[in-house]
Coordinates of C-alpha atoms in Angstrom, one line a residue:
X1 CA 82.5 75.5 101.8
X2 CA 81.9 79.2 102.4
X3 CA 79.2 80.3 104.8
X4 CA 76.1 82.0 103.3
X5 CA 76.3 85.8 103.2
X6 CA 73.6 87.7 105.1
X7 CA 71.9 90.6 103.3
X8 CA 70.8 93.7 105.0
X9 CA 67.1 94.4 105.2
X10 CA 66.0 97.9 104.2
X11 CA 62.7 99.3 105.5
X12 CA 59.9 99.5 103.1
X13 CA 59.1 103.0 101.8
X14 CA 55.8 104.5 102.7
X15 CA 53.7 105.9 99.9
X16 CA 54.6 109.5 100.6
X17 CA 58.3 108.8 100.7
X18 CA 60.4 108.3 97.6
X19 CA 61.5 104.7 97.1
X20 CA 64.8 103.8 98.7
X21 CA 67.7 103.1 96.3
X22 CA 68.4 99.4 95.8
X23 CA 71.3 98.1 97.9
X24 CA 74.4 97.2 95.9
X25 CA 74.6 93.6 94.9
X26 CA 77.4 91.8 96.6
X27 CA 79.4 89.7 94.3
X28 CA 80.8 86.4 95.4
X29 CA 84.0 86.9 93.3
X30 CA 87.1 88.2 95.0
X31 CA 87.9 91.9 94.2
X32 CA 90.1 92.6 91.2
X33 CA 93.7 93.6 91.7
X34 CA 96.5 92.4 94.0
X35 CA 95.9 92.1 97.7
X36 CA 98.4 94.0 99.9
X37 CA 99.8 91.7 102.6
X38 CA 101.9 93.2 105.3
X39 CA 105.5 92.3 105.3
X40 CA 106.5 89.3 107.4
X41 CA 108.5 90.3 110.5
X42 CA 111.5 88.1 109.5
X43 CA 111.7 90.2 106.2
X44 CA 111.9 93.4 108.2
X45 CA 114.7 92.2 110.5
X46 CA 118.1 91.1 109.4
X47 CA 118.3 87.4 108.2
X48 CA 121.6 86.5 109.9
X49 CA 120.2 86.4 113.4
X50 CA 122.9 88.6 115.0
X51 CA 123.0 89.3 118.7
X52 CA 120.5 91.7 120.1
X53 CA 121.4 94.6 122.4
X54 CA 120.2 94.6 126.0
X55 CA 117.3 97.0 125.6
X56 CA 114.4 97.4 128.1
X57 CA 111.0 98.9 127.4
X58 CA 112.1 102.1 129.1
X59 CA 115.5 102.5 127.4
X60 CA 115.6 105.9 125.8
X61 CA 116.8 106.1 122.1
X62 CA 118.2 109.3 120.5
X63 CA 119.1 109.6 116.9
X64 CA 122.3 111.3 115.8
X65 CA 121.8 111.7 112.1
X66 CA 119.2 111.7 109.3
X67 CA 118.4 108.3 107.7
X68 CA 120.9 107.2 105.1
X69 CA 119.7 106.3 101.7
X70 CA 120.5 102.6 102.4
X71 CA 118.2 102.5 105.4
X72 CA 115.0 100.3 105.3
X73 CA 111.7 102.1 105.6
X74 CA 111.4 100.9 109.2
X75 CA 114.9 102.1 110.2
X76 CA 114.2 105.5 108.5
X77 CA 111.0 105.8 110.5
X78 CA 112.8 105.0 113.7
X79 CA 115.5 107.6 113.0
X80 CA 112.8 110.2 112.2
X81 CA 111.0 109.5 115.4
X82 CA 114.1 109.6 117.6
X83 CA 115.0 113.2 117.1
X84 CA 113.8 113.6 120.7
X85 CA 114.4 110.9 123.2
X86 CA 111.8 108.2 123.1
X87 CA 111.5 104.9 124.9
X88 CA 111.6 101.6 123.1
X89 CA 108.0 100.9 124.2
X90 CA 106.9 104.2 122.6
X91 CA 108.7 103.4 119.4
X92 CA 107.1 100.0 119.3
X93 CA 103.7 101.5 119.7
X94 CA 104.2 104.3 117.1
X95 CA 105.4 101.9 114.5
X96 CA 102.9 99.1 115.4
X97 CA 105.7 96.6 115.5
X98 CA 106.4 94.0 118.3
X99 CA 109.0 94.9 120.9
X100 CA 111.3 92.1 119.6
X101 CA 111.4 93.4 116.1
X102 CA 112.1 97.0 117.3
X103 CA 115.0 95.7 119.4
X104 CA 116.5 94.0 116.3
X105 CA 116.1 97.2 114.2
X106 CA 117.6 99.3 117.0
X107 CA 120.5 96.9 117.4
X108 CA 121.4 97.4 113.7
X109 CA 121.2 101.2 114.2
X110 CA 123.3 101.0 117.3
X111 CA 126.0 99.1 115.6
X112 CA 126.0 101.6 112.7
X113 CA 126.2 104.3 115.4
X114 CA 123.2 106.2 114.1
X115 CA 121.4 106.1 117.5
X116 CA 122.4 106.1 121.1
X117 CA 120.7 104.1 123.8
X118 CA 120.7 105.4 127.4
X119 CA 119.1 104.3 130.6
X120 CA 116.2 106.4 131.8
X121 CA 116.7 108.8 134.7
X122 CA 115.9 106.9 137.9
X123 CA 114.6 109.1 140.7
X124 CA 115.5 108.3 144.2
X125 CA 112.7 107.1 146.5
X126 CA 113.4 110.0 148.9
X127 CA 114.9 113.3 148.0
X128 CA 118.1 114.5 149.7
X129 CA 117.3 116.3 152.9
X130 CA 119.8 119.1 152.4
X131 CA 118.4 119.8 148.9
X132 CA 114.9 120.1 150.4
X133 CA 116.0 122.4 153.1
X134 CA 117.8 124.6 150.6
X135 CA 114.6 124.8 148.5
X136 CA 112.5 125.6 151.6
X137 CA 114.8 128.4 152.7
X138 CA 114.9 129.9 149.2
X139 CA 111.1 129.9 149.1
X140 CA 110.9 131.5 152.6
X141 CA 113.1 134.4 151.4
X142 CA 110.8 135.2 148.6

């Protein structure tokens, strides 16, 4: 059983105003034409369930080549996005795909050697004292 549909109330027109146009009648029939359902995630990823690469959210991905003609639309989008280094979390957000799906797609691209994964640059908690002294002396000479 379907719930009843609420209809919007329209204010009554005053005598000096023109009458408001009638609201469009809502039909209870479904719209004509095929509905577009998003692809299921298992259709996007490879069906064989191959091993995934060890990728973190902050792993940087860089593409080496343009998408080949045999690439899926998601893989082509990944390759186009990765012309500059992007993290896996950013790729996941830009493509609106879950992290697990993006890691499977990136694993396929890594095995085909179309992209490179590299660890992010980790900064030390404290800078090297000799480097800081060299910078300080250089600034004092200016």
